[in-house]
PDB file of N, CA and C in Angstrom:
ATOM      1  N   MET A   1     -71.429  48.762  61.965  1.00  0.00           N
ATOM      2  CA  MET A   1     -70.390  47.847  61.969  1.00  0.00           C
ATOM      3  C   MET A   1     -69.847  47.690  60.526  1.00  0.00           C
ATOM      4  N   ASP A   2     -68.542  48.024  60.362  1.00  0.00           N
ATOM      5  CA  ASP A   2     -68.006  47.850  59.002  1.00  0.00           C
ATOM      6  C   ASP A   2     -67.422  46.479  58.793  1.00  0.00           C
ATOM      7  N   LEU A   3     -66.890  46.258  57.634  1.00  0.00           N
ATOM      8  CA  LEU A   3     -66.445  45.037  57.197  1.00  0.00           C
ATOM      9  C   LEU A   3     -65.303  44.580  58.064  1.00  0.00           C
ATOM     10  N   ARG A   4     -64.398  45.368  58.470  1.00  0.00           N
ATOM     11  CA  ARG A   4     -63.259  45.095  59.283  1.00  0.00           C
ATOM     12  C   ARG A   4     -63.738  44.477  60.626  1.00  0.00           C
ATOM     13  N   ASP A   5     -64.822  45.157  61.280  1.00  0.00           N
ATOM     14  CA  ASP A   5     -65.308  44.575  62.472  1.00  0.00           C
ATOM     15  C   ASP A   5     -65.885  43.245  62.365  1.00  0.00           C
ATOM     16  N   GLN A   6     -66.629  43.137  61.273  1.00  0.00           N
ATOM     17  CA  GLN A   6     -67.303  41.761  61.060  1.00  0.00           C
ATOM     18  C   GLN A   6     -66.250  40.642  60.861  1.00  0.00           C
ATOM     19  N   LEU A   7     -65.180  40.957  60.141  1.00  0.00           N
ATOM     20  CA  LEU A   7     -64.091  39.977  60.065  1.00  0.00           C
ATOM     21  C   LEU A   7     -63.407  39.626  61.328  1.00  0.00           C
ATOM     22  N   LYS A   8     -63.273  40.638  62.228  1.00  0.00           N
ATOM     23  CA  LYS A   8     -62.654  40.403  63.489  1.00  0.00           C
ATOM     24  C   LYS A   8     -63.570  39.458  64.365  1.00  0.00           C
ATOM     25  N   ASN A   9     -64.879  39.671  64.221  1.00  0.00           N
ATOM     26  CA  ASN A   9     -65.864  38.841  64.935  1.00  0.00           C
ATOM     27  C   ASN A   9     -65.803  37.390  64.436  1.00  0.00           C
ATOM     28  N   LEU A  10     -65.603  37.228  63.078  1.00  0.00           N
ATOM     29  CA  LEU A  10     -65.635  35.938  62.503  1.00  0.00           C
ATOM     30  C   LEU A  10     -64.281  35.153  62.823  1.00  0.00           C
ATOM     31  N   PHE A  11     -63.192  35.916  62.790  1.00  0.00           N
ATOM     32  CA  PHE A  11     -61.836  35.363  63.000  1.00  0.00           C
ATOM     33  C   PHE A  11     -61.128  36.098  64.100  1.00  0.00           C
ATOM     34  N   PRO A  12     -61.418  35.812  65.337  1.00  0.00           N
ATOM     35  CA  PRO A  12     -60.811  36.602  66.471  1.00  0.00           C
ATOM     36  C   PRO A  12     -59.346  36.356  66.646  1.00  0.00           C
ATOM     37  N   ASP A  13     -58.778  35.237  66.185  1.00  0.00           N
ATOM     38  CA  ASP A  13     -57.377  34.920  66.375  1.00  0.00           C
ATOM     39  C   ASP A  13     -56.458  35.567  65.241  1.00  0.00           C
ATOM     40  N   HIS A  14     -57.097  36.058  64.266  1.00  0.00           N
ATOM     41  CA  HIS A  14     -56.379  36.575  63.037  1.00  0.00           C
ATOM     42  C   HIS A  14     -55.690  37.938  63.487  1.00  0.00           C
ATOM     43  N   GLU A  15     -54.454  38.076  63.139  1.00  0.00           N
ATOM     44  CA  GLU A  15     -53.752  39.323  63.205  1.00  0.00           C
ATOM     45  C   GLU A  15     -53.590  40.087  61.900  1.00  0.00           C
ATOM     46  N   GLU A  16     -53.976  41.284  61.889  1.00  0.00           N
ATOM     47  CA  GLU A  16     -53.915  42.017  60.559  1.00  0.00           C
ATOM     48  C   GLU A  16     -52.531  42.328  60.223  1.00  0.00           C
ATOM     49  N   GLN A  17     -52.210  42.289  58.919  1.00  0.00           N
ATOM     50  CA  GLN A  17     -50.799  42.571  58.505  1.00  0.00           C
ATOM     51  C   GLN A  17     -50.817  43.520  57.331  1.00  0.00           C
ATOM     52  N   ASP A  18     -49.885  44.336  57.188  1.00  0.00           N
ATOM     53  CA  ASP A  18     -49.714  45.213  56.036  1.00  0.00           C
ATOM     54  C   ASP A  18     -49.238  44.454  54.896  1.00  0.00           C
ATOM     55  N   PHE A  19     -49.732  44.750  53.664  1.00  0.00           N
ATOM     56  CA  PHE A  19     -49.309  44.043  52.449  1.00  0.00           C
ATOM     57  C   PHE A  19     -48.953  45.069  51.424  1.00  0.00           C
ATOM     58  N   GLU A  20     -47.812  44.844  50.807  1.00  0.00           N
ATOM     59  CA  GLU A  20     -47.462  45.775  49.604  1.00  0.00           C
ATOM     60  C   GLU A  20     -47.370  44.921  48.460  1.00  0.00           C
ATOM     61  N   MET A  21     -47.854  45.479  47.289  1.00  0.00           N
ATOM     62  CA  MET A  21     -47.781  44.738  46.027  1.00  0.00           C
ATOM     63  C   MET A  21     -46.426  44.717  45.585  1.00  0.00           C
ATOM     64  N   PRO A  22     -45.835  43.616  45.177  1.00  0.00           N
ATOM     65  CA  PRO A  22     -44.497  43.591  44.599  1.00  0.00           C
ATOM     66  C   PRO A  22     -44.437  44.388  43.317  1.00  0.00           C
ATOM     67  N   GLU A  23     -43.349  45.066  43.124  1.00  0.00           N
ATOM     68  CA  GLU A  23     -43.234  45.905  41.815  1.00  0.00           C
ATOM     69  C   GLU A  23     -42.902  45.041  40.742  1.00  0.00           C
ATOM     70  N   GLU A  24     -43.611  45.081  39.590  1.00  0.00           N
ATOM     71  CA  GLU A  24     -43.380  44.266  38.461  1.00  0.00           C
ATOM     72  C   GLU A  24     -42.246  44.829  37.724  1.00  0.00           C
ATOM     73  N   LYS A  25     -41.312  43.999  37.268  1.00  0.00           N
ATOM     74  CA  LYS A  25     -40.230  44.369  36.442  1.00  0.00           C
ATOM     75  C   LYS A  25     -40.682  44.489  34.980  1.00  0.00           C
ATOM     76  N   PHE A  26     -40.327  45.663  34.363  1.00  0.00           N
ATOM     77  CA  PHE A  26     -40.658  45.855  32.969  1.00  0.00           C
ATOM     78  C   PHE A  26     -39.920  44.914  32.043  1.00  0.00           C
ATOM     79  N   GLU A  27     -40.589  44.376  31.108  1.00  0.00           N
ATOM     80  CA  GLU A  27     -40.009  43.369  30.123  1.00  0.00           C
ATOM     81  C   GLU A  27     -40.461  43.817  28.724  1.00  0.00           C
ATOM     82  N   GLN A  28     -39.409  44.034  27.893  1.00  0.00           N
ATOM     83  CA  GLN A  28     -39.593  44.553  26.504  1.00  0.00           C
ATOM     84  C   GLN A  28     -40.169  43.307  25.709  1.00  0.00           C
ATOM     85  N   LYS A  29     -41.280  43.499  25.006  1.00  0.00           N
ATOM     86  CA  LYS A  29     -41.870  42.341  24.267  1.00  0.00           C
ATOM     87  C   LYS A  29     -41.231  42.291  22.864  1.00  0.00           C
ATOM     88  N   GLU A  30     -41.197  43.365  22.182  1.00  0.00           N
ATOM     89  CA  GLU A  30     -40.596  43.361  20.826  1.00  0.00           C
ATOM     90  C   GLU A  30     -39.158  43.723  20.907  1.00  0.00           C
ATOM     91  N   ALA A  31     -38.397  43.272  19.835  1.00  0.00           N
ATOM     92  CA  ALA A  31     -37.040  43.630  19.761  1.00  0.00           C
ATOM     93  C   ALA A  31     -36.813  45.135  19.384  1.00  0.00           C
ATOM     94  N   LEU A  32     -35.789  45.753  19.939  1.00  0.00           N
ATOM     95  CA  LEU A  32     -35.457  47.171  19.634  1.00  0.00           C
ATOM     96  C   LEU A  32     -34.888  47.159  18.193  1.00  0.00           C
ATOM     97  N   ILE A  33     -35.268  48.186  17.386  1.00  0.00           N
ATOM     98  CA  ILE A  33     -34.773  48.227  16.044  1.00  0.00           C
ATOM     99  C   ILE A  33     -33.598  49.296  15.976  1.00  0.00           C
ATOM    100  N   CYS A  34     -32.490  48.850  15.532  1.00  0.00           N
ATOM    101  CA  CYS A  34     -31.302  49.704  15.518  1.00  0.00           C
ATOM    102  C   CYS A  34     -30.998  49.915  14.028  1.00  0.00           C
ATOM    103  N   LYS A  35     -31.169  51.158  13.621  1.00  0.00           N
ATOM    104  CA  LYS A  35     -30.947  51.396  12.136  1.00  0.00           C
ATOM    105  C   LYS A  35     -30.077  52.712  11.932  1.00  0.00           C
ATOM    106  N   PHE A  36     -29.520  52.740  10.789  1.00  0.00           N
ATOM    107  CA  PHE A  36     -28.525  53.802  10.379  1.00  0.00           C
ATOM    108  C   PHE A  36     -29.277  54.662   9.478  1.00  0.00           C
ATOM    109  N   GLU A  37     -29.047  56.112   9.631  1.00  0.00           N
ATOM    110  CA  GLU A  37     -29.765  56.991   8.719  1.00  0.00           C
ATOM    111  C   GLU A  37     -28.804  58.280   8.524  1.00  0.00           C
ATOM    112  N   LYS A  38     -28.888  58.795   7.290  1.00  0.00           N
ATOM    113  CA  LYS A  38     -28.136  60.018   6.984  1.00  0.00           C
ATOM    114  C   LYS A  38     -29.134  61.019   6.353  1.00  0.00           C
ATOM    115  N   LYS A  39     -30.282  60.571   5.842  1.00  0.00           N
ATOM    116  CA  LYS A  39     -31.239  61.384   5.066  1.00  0.00           C
ATOM    117  C   LYS A  39     -31.805  62.379   6.024  1.00  0.00           C
ATOM    118  N   GLY A  40     -31.979  63.678   5.595  1.00  0.00           N
ATOM    119  CA  GLY A  40     -32.543  64.689   6.293  1.00  0.00           C
ATOM    120  C   GLY A  40     -31.766  65.211   7.612  1.00  0.00           C
ATOM    121  N   ARG A  41     -30.419  64.924   7.586  1.00  0.00           N
ATOM    122  CA  ARG A  41     -29.678  65.392   8.616  1.00  0.00           C
ATOM    123  C   ARG A  41     -28.373  65.977   8.124  1.00  0.00           C
ATOM    124  N   ASN A  42     -28.490  66.646   6.943  1.00  0.00           N
ATOM    125  CA  ASN A  42     -27.265  67.311   6.249  1.00  0.00           C
ATOM    126  C   ASN A  42     -26.173  66.281   6.024  1.00  0.00           C
ATOM    127  N   GLY A  43     -26.430  65.134   5.744  1.00  0.00           N
ATOM    128  CA  GLY A  43     -25.393  64.084   5.417  1.00  0.00           C
ATOM    129  C   GLY A  43     -24.669  63.531   6.644  1.00  0.00           C
ATOM    130  N   LYS A  44     -25.124  63.915   7.827  1.00  0.00           N
ATOM    131  CA  LYS A  44     -24.504  63.474   9.075  1.00  0.00           C
ATOM    132  C   LYS A  44     -25.043  62.145   9.417  1.00  0.00           C
ATOM    133  N   PRO A  45     -24.206  61.078   9.728  1.00  0.00           N
ATOM    134  CA  PRO A  45     -24.666  59.766   9.999  1.00  0.00           C
ATOM    135  C   PRO A  45     -25.141  59.647  11.462  1.00  0.00           C
ATOM    136  N   VAL A  46     -26.309  59.006  11.665  1.00  0.00           N
ATOM    137  CA  VAL A  46     -26.822  58.702  13.055  1.00  0.00           C
ATOM    138  C   VAL A  46     -27.303  57.348  13.127  1.00  0.00           C
ATOM    139  N   THR A  47     -27.309  56.762  14.401  1.00  0.00           N
ATOM    140  CA  THR A  47     -27.878  55.562  14.607  1.00  0.00           C
ATOM    141  C   THR A  47     -29.173  55.783  15.424  1.00  0.00           C
ATOM    142  N   LEU A  48     -30.260  55.187  14.927  1.00  0.00           N
ATOM    143  CA  LEU A  48     -31.594  55.339  15.585  1.00  0.00           C
ATOM    144  C   LEU A  48     -31.921  54.062  16.312  1.00  0.00           C
ATOM    145  N   ILE A  49     -32.465  54.202  17.482  1.00  0.00           N
ATOM    146  CA  ILE A  49     -32.935  52.929  18.265  1.00  0.00           C
ATOM    147  C   ILE A  49     -34.418  53.254  18.486  1.00  0.00           C
ATOM    148  N   GLU A  50     -35.275  52.419  17.868  1.00  0.00           N
ATOM    149  CA  GLU A  50     -36.717  52.615  17.975  1.00  0.00           C
ATOM    150  C   GLU A  50     -37.345  51.393  18.571  1.00  0.00           C
ATOM    151  N   GLY A  51     -38.554  51.533  18.980  1.00  0.00           N
ATOM    152  CA  GLY A  51     -39.389  50.449  19.431  1.00  0.00           C
ATOM    153  C   GLY A  51     -39.390  50.243  20.895  1.00  0.00           C
ATOM    154  N   PHE A  52     -38.951  51.178  21.760  1.00  0.00           N
ATOM    155  CA  PHE A  52     -38.785  51.028  23.113  1.00  0.00           C
ATOM    156  C   PHE A  52     -40.270  51.183  23.772  1.00  0.00           C
ATOM    157  N   GLU A  53     -40.638  50.282  24.595  1.00  0.00           N
ATOM    158  CA  GLU A  53     -42.041  50.299  25.134  1.00  0.00           C
ATOM    159  C   GLU A  53     -42.129  50.788  26.591  1.00  0.00           C
ATOM    160  N   GLY A  54     -41.023  51.136  27.283  1.00  0.00           N
ATOM    161  CA  GLY A  54     -41.056  51.470  28.684  1.00  0.00           C
ATOM    162  C   GLY A  54     -41.310  53.054  28.812  1.00  0.00           C
ATOM    163  N   SER A  55     -41.024  53.449  29.987  1.00  0.00           N
ATOM    164  CA  SER A  55     -41.208  54.825  30.358  1.00  0.00           C
ATOM    165  C   SER A  55     -40.225  55.758  29.815  1.00  0.00           C
ATOM    166  N   GLU A  56     -40.419  57.013  29.855  1.00  0.00           N
ATOM    167  CA  GLU A  56     -39.491  58.041  29.325  1.00  0.00           C
ATOM    168  C   GLU A  56     -38.224  58.085  30.137  1.00  0.00           C
ATOM    169  N   ASP A  57     -38.325  57.848  31.559  1.00  0.00           N
ATOM    170  CA  ASP A  57     -37.207  57.809  32.330  1.00  0.00           C
ATOM    171  C   ASP A  57     -36.292  56.628  32.067  1.00  0.00           C
ATOM    172  N   GLU A  58     -36.897  55.454  31.751  1.00  0.00           N
ATOM    173  CA  GLU A  58     -36.066  54.352  31.424  1.00  0.00           C
ATOM    174  C   GLU A  58     -35.327  54.537  30.018  1.00  0.00           C
ATOM    175  N   LEU A  59     -36.026  55.159  29.155  1.00  0.00           N
ATOM    176  CA  LEU A  59     -35.481  55.574  27.866  1.00  0.00           C
ATOM    177  C   LEU A  59     -34.277  56.431  27.968  1.00  0.00           C
ATOM    178  N   LYS A  60     -34.406  57.447  28.918  1.00  0.00           N
ATOM    179  CA  LYS A  60     -33.334  58.316  29.150  1.00  0.00           C
ATOM    180  C   LYS A  60     -32.143  57.626  29.785  1.00  0.00           C
ATOM    181  N   ALA A  61     -32.399  56.708  30.704  1.00  0.00           N
ATOM    182  CA  ALA A  61     -31.324  55.933  31.387  1.00  0.00           C
ATOM    183  C   ALA A  61     -30.530  55.039  30.307  1.00  0.00           C
ATOM    184  N   ILE A  62     -31.320  54.386  29.461  1.00  0.00           N
ATOM    185  CA  ILE A  62     -30.618  53.619  28.395  1.00  0.00           C
ATOM    186  C   ILE A  62     -29.824  54.524  27.483  1.00  0.00           C
ATOM    187  N   SER A  63     -30.312  55.603  27.082  1.00  0.00           N
ATOM    188  CA  SER A  63     -29.626  56.531  26.181  1.00  0.00           C
ATOM    189  C   SER A  63     -28.335  57.097  26.895  1.00  0.00           C
ATOM    190  N   LYS A  64     -28.478  57.438  28.148  1.00  0.00           N
ATOM    191  CA  LYS A  64     -27.274  57.914  28.924  1.00  0.00           C
ATOM    192  C   LYS A  64     -26.236  56.861  29.037  1.00  0.00           C
ATOM    193  N   LYS A  65     -26.675  55.537  29.209  1.00  0.00           N
ATOM    194  CA  LYS A  65     -25.694  54.459  29.399  1.00  0.00           C
ATOM    195  C   LYS A  65     -24.993  54.215  28.007  1.00  0.00           C
ATOM    196  N   ILE A  66     -25.704  54.331  26.902  1.00  0.00           N
ATOM    197  CA  ILE A  66     -24.982  54.168  25.583  1.00  0.00           C
ATOM    198  C   ILE A  66     -23.979  55.311  25.373  1.00  0.00           C
ATOM    199  N   LYS A  67     -24.460  56.568  25.622  1.00  0.00           N
ATOM    200  CA  LYS A  67     -23.661  57.688  25.306  1.00  0.00           C
ATOM    201  C   LYS A  67     -22.374  57.763  26.214  1.00  0.00           C
ATOM    202  N   THR A  68     -22.483  57.514  27.491  1.00  0.00           N
ATOM    203  CA  THR A  68     -21.300  57.495  28.285  1.00  0.00           C
ATOM    204  C   THR A  68     -20.349  56.308  28.046  1.00  0.00           C
ATOM    205  N   THR A  69     -20.875  55.154  27.667  1.00  0.00           N
ATOM    206  CA  THR A  69     -20.039  53.990  27.392  1.00  0.00           C
ATOM    207  C   THR A  69     -19.236  54.266  26.056  1.00  0.00           C
ATOM    208  N   LEU A  70     -19.949  54.851  25.065  1.00  0.00           N
ATOM    209  CA  LEU A  70     -19.207  55.105  23.852  1.00  0.00           C
ATOM    210  C   LEU A  70     -18.521  56.409  23.699  1.00  0.00           C
ATOM    211  N   GLY A  71     -18.940  57.358  24.663  1.00  0.00           N
ATOM    212  CA  GLY A  71     -18.298  58.576  24.688  1.00  0.00           C
ATOM    213  C   GLY A  71     -18.653  59.571  23.467  1.00  0.00           C
ATOM    214  N   ILE A  72     -19.871  59.408  23.123  1.00  0.00           N
ATOM    215  CA  ILE A  72     -20.421  60.225  21.941  1.00  0.00           C
ATOM    216  C   ILE A  72     -21.651  60.830  22.372  1.00  0.00           C
ATOM    217  N   GLY A  73     -22.166  61.799  21.485  1.00  0.00           N
ATOM    218  CA  GLY A  73     -23.340  62.562  21.765  1.00  0.00           C
ATOM    219  C   GLY A  73     -24.610  61.876  21.159  1.00  0.00           C
ATOM    220  N   GLY A  74     -25.748  62.477  21.666  1.00  0.00           N
ATOM    221  CA  GLY A  74     -27.047  61.860  21.113  1.00  0.00           C
ATOM    222  C   GLY A  74     -28.177  62.501  21.892  1.00  0.00           C
ATOM    223  N   SER A  75     -29.355  62.048  21.609  1.00  0.00           N
ATOM    224  CA  SER A  75     -30.590  62.629  22.247  1.00  0.00           C
ATOM    225  C   SER A  75     -31.670  61.510  22.283  1.00  0.00           C
ATOM    226  N   GLU A  76     -32.737  61.780  22.936  1.00  0.00           N
ATOM    227  CA  GLU A  76     -33.817  60.876  23.012  1.00  0.00           C
ATOM    228  C   GLU A  76     -35.082  61.755  23.155  1.00  0.00           C
ATOM    229  N   LYS A  77     -36.058  61.318  22.373  1.00  0.00           N
ATOM    230  CA  LYS A  77     -37.465  61.925  22.436  1.00  0.00           C
ATOM    231  C   LYS A  77     -38.395  61.140  21.582  1.00  0.00           C
ATOM    232  N   ASP A  78     -39.682  61.204  21.962  1.00  0.00           N
ATOM    233  CA  ASP A  78     -40.737  60.496  21.363  1.00  0.00           C
ATOM    234  C   ASP A  78     -40.413  58.976  21.229  1.00  0.00           C
ATOM    235  N   GLY A  79     -39.778  58.379  22.150  1.00  0.00           N
ATOM    236  CA  GLY A  79     -39.524  56.937  22.124  1.00  0.00           C
ATOM    237  C   GLY A  79     -38.407  56.532  21.240  1.00  0.00           C
ATOM    238  N   VAL A  80     -37.602  57.504  20.671  1.00  0.00           N
ATOM    239  CA  VAL A  80     -36.504  57.201  19.771  1.00  0.00           C
ATOM    240  C   VAL A  80     -35.238  57.691  20.371  1.00  0.00           C
ATOM    241  N   ILE A  81     -34.160  56.882  20.393  1.00  0.00           N
ATOM    242  CA  ILE A  81     -32.862  57.328  20.770  1.00  0.00           C
ATOM    243  C   ILE A  81     -32.083  57.649  19.547  1.00  0.00           C
ATOM    244  N   VAL A  82     -31.421  58.816  19.439  1.00  0.00           N
ATOM    245  CA  VAL A  82     -30.623  59.178  18.355  1.00  0.00           C
ATOM    246  C   VAL A  82     -29.206  59.337  18.849  1.00  0.00           C
ATOM    247  N   ILE A  83     -28.286  58.484  18.275  1.00  0.00           N
ATOM    248  CA  ILE A  83     -26.874  58.526  18.602  1.00  0.00           C
ATOM    249  C   ILE A  83     -26.064  58.891  17.397  1.00  0.00           C
ATOM    250  N   GLN A  84     -25.093  59.784  17.688  1.00  0.00           N
ATOM    251  CA  GLN A  84     -24.277  60.278  16.487  1.00  0.00           C
ATOM    252  C   GLN A  84     -23.415  59.261  15.982  1.00  0.00           C
ATOM    253  N   GLY A  85     -23.265  59.109  14.624  1.00  0.00           N
ATOM    254  CA  GLY A  85     -22.282  58.220  13.977  1.00  0.00           C
ATOM    255  C   GLY A  85     -22.992  56.771  13.723  1.00  0.00           C
ATOM    256  N   ASP A  86     -22.255  56.011  13.037  1.00  0.00           N
ATOM    257  CA  ASP A  86     -22.688  54.597  12.737  1.00  0.00           C
ATOM    258  C   ASP A  86     -22.026  53.742  13.697  1.00  0.00           C
ATOM    259  N   ASN A  87     -22.792  53.446  14.825  1.00  0.00           N
ATOM    260  CA  ASN A  87     -22.199  52.571  15.875  1.00  0.00           C
ATOM    261  C   ASN A  87     -23.145  51.430  16.197  1.00  0.00           C
ATOM    262  N   ARG A  88     -23.830  50.945  15.142  1.00  0.00           N
ATOM    263  CA  ARG A  88     -24.917  49.926  15.375  1.00  0.00           C
ATOM    264  C   ARG A  88     -24.408  48.753  16.078  1.00  0.00           C
ATOM    265  N   ASP A  89     -23.200  48.219  15.667  1.00  0.00           N
ATOM    266  CA  ASP A  89     -22.739  46.955  16.346  1.00  0.00           C
ATOM    267  C   ASP A  89     -22.316  47.159  17.788  1.00  0.00           C
ATOM    268  N   LYS A  90     -21.724  48.244  18.139  1.00  0.00           N
ATOM    269  CA  LYS A  90     -21.462  48.607  19.589  1.00  0.00           C
ATOM    270  C   LYS A  90     -22.616  48.852  20.324  1.00  0.00           C
ATOM    271  N   ILE A  91     -23.604  49.460  19.788  1.00  0.00           N
ATOM    272  CA  ILE A  91     -24.827  49.816  20.544  1.00  0.00           C
ATOM    273  C   ILE A  91     -25.632  48.502  20.745  1.00  0.00           C
ATOM    274  N   MET A  92     -25.594  47.691  19.793  1.00  0.00           N
ATOM    275  CA  MET A  92     -26.463  46.416  19.841  1.00  0.00           C
ATOM    276  C   MET A  92     -25.758  45.565  20.982  1.00  0.00           C
ATOM    277  N   ALA A  93     -24.475  45.611  21.206  1.00  0.00           N
ATOM    278  CA  ALA A  93     -23.738  44.823  22.221  1.00  0.00           C
ATOM    279  C   ALA A  93     -24.069  45.425  23.451  1.00  0.00           C
ATOM    280  N   ILE A  94     -24.213  46.686  23.682  1.00  0.00           N
ATOM    281  CA  ILE A  94     -24.493  47.277  25.006  1.00  0.00           C
ATOM    282  C   ILE A  94     -25.917  46.956  25.282  1.00  0.00           C
ATOM    283  N   LEU A  95     -26.851  47.046  24.373  1.00  0.00           N
ATOM    284  CA  LEU A  95     -28.292  46.738  24.588  1.00  0.00           C
ATOM    285  C   LEU A  95     -28.421  45.199  25.004  1.00  0.00           C
ATOM    286  N   LYS A  96     -27.700  44.377  24.336  1.00  0.00           N
ATOM    287  CA  LYS A  96     -27.738  42.948  24.631  1.00  0.00           C
ATOM    288  C   LYS A  96     -27.212  42.733  26.147  1.00  0.00           C
ATOM    289  N   ASP A  97     -26.229  43.393  26.454  1.00  0.00           N
ATOM    290  CA  ASP A  97     -25.732  43.317  27.890  1.00  0.00           C
ATOM    291  C   ASP A  97     -26.767  43.811  28.858  1.00  0.00           C
ATOM    292  N   LEU A  98     -27.623  44.756  28.511  1.00  0.00           N
ATOM    293  CA  LEU A  98     -28.723  45.275  29.363  1.00  0.00           C
ATOM    294  C   LEU A  98     -29.837  44.377  29.288  1.00  0.00           C
ATOM    295  N   GLY A  99     -29.934  43.381  28.494  1.00  0.00           N
ATOM    296  CA  GLY A  99     -31.025  42.393  28.490  1.00  0.00           C
ATOM    297  C   GLY A  99     -32.026  42.676  27.378  1.00  0.00           C
ATOM    298  N   TYR A 100     -31.796  43.483  26.428  1.00  0.00           N
ATOM    299  CA  TYR A 100     -32.763  43.859  25.436  1.00  0.00           C
ATOM    300  C   TYR A 100     -32.428  43.068  24.048  1.00  0.00           C
ATOM    301  N   LYS A 101     -33.539  42.590  23.460  1.00  0.00           N
ATOM    302  CA  LYS A 101     -33.258  41.979  22.189  1.00  0.00           C
ATOM    303  C   LYS A 101     -33.180  43.120  21.050  1.00  0.00           C
ATOM    304  N   THR A 102     -32.316  42.985  20.156  1.00  0.00           N
ATOM    305  CA  THR A 102     -32.146  43.972  19.098  1.00  0.00           C
ATOM    306  C   THR A 102     -32.231  43.376  17.681  1.00  0.00           C
ATOM    307  N   LYS A 103     -32.630  44.299  16.770  1.00  0.00           N
ATOM    308  CA  LYS A 103     -32.675  43.843  15.361  1.00  0.00           C
ATOM    309  C   LYS A 103     -32.034  44.959  14.511  1.00  0.00           C
ATOM    310  N   ARG A 104     -31.108  44.500  13.656  1.00  0.00           N
ATOM    311  CA  ARG A 104     -30.305  45.515  12.852  1.00  0.00           C
ATOM    312  C   ARG A 104     -31.131  45.685  11.542  1.00  0.00           C
ATOM    313  N   VAL A 105     -31.289  46.964  11.137  1.00  0.00           N
ATOM    314  CA  VAL A 105     -32.019  47.269   9.936  1.00  0.00           C
ATOM    315  C   VAL A 105     -31.130  48.210   9.116  1.00  0.00           C
ATOM    316  N   GLY A 106     -31.080  47.829   7.841  1.00  0.00           N
ATOM    317  CA  GLY A 106     -30.387  48.625   6.798  1.00  0.00           C
ATOM    318  C   GLY A 106     -28.812  48.448   6.855  1.00  0.00           C
ATOM    319  N   GLY A 107     -28.266  48.445   5.708  1.00  0.00           N
ATOM    320  CA  GLY A 107     -26.852  48.323   5.474  1.00  0.00           C
ATOM    321  C   GLY A 107     -26.229  47.167   6.185  1.00  0.00           C
TER     322      GLY A 107
END
């Protein structure tokens, strides 16, 4: 007699129900750091977004949203989003609309 049978004997009127765990919504704890950099990129200005704590798929989705909204190029890897040009103010506004806290670093 397994545990399920024992429980049925103790509670004959109880009907068994399926239960699914609710999916937890990811929440960023620290602010995303939005900084400007030219060093090591042949003088080309880029905006870096660092400090993302979610999954790689979420990082790619945020990067794609920023790139399509601004109509500019960029990439994402190792938890850092690289966007071409100095667009910190616009990027910070987009991230704020998505519900992320941001911190501006440099310049």
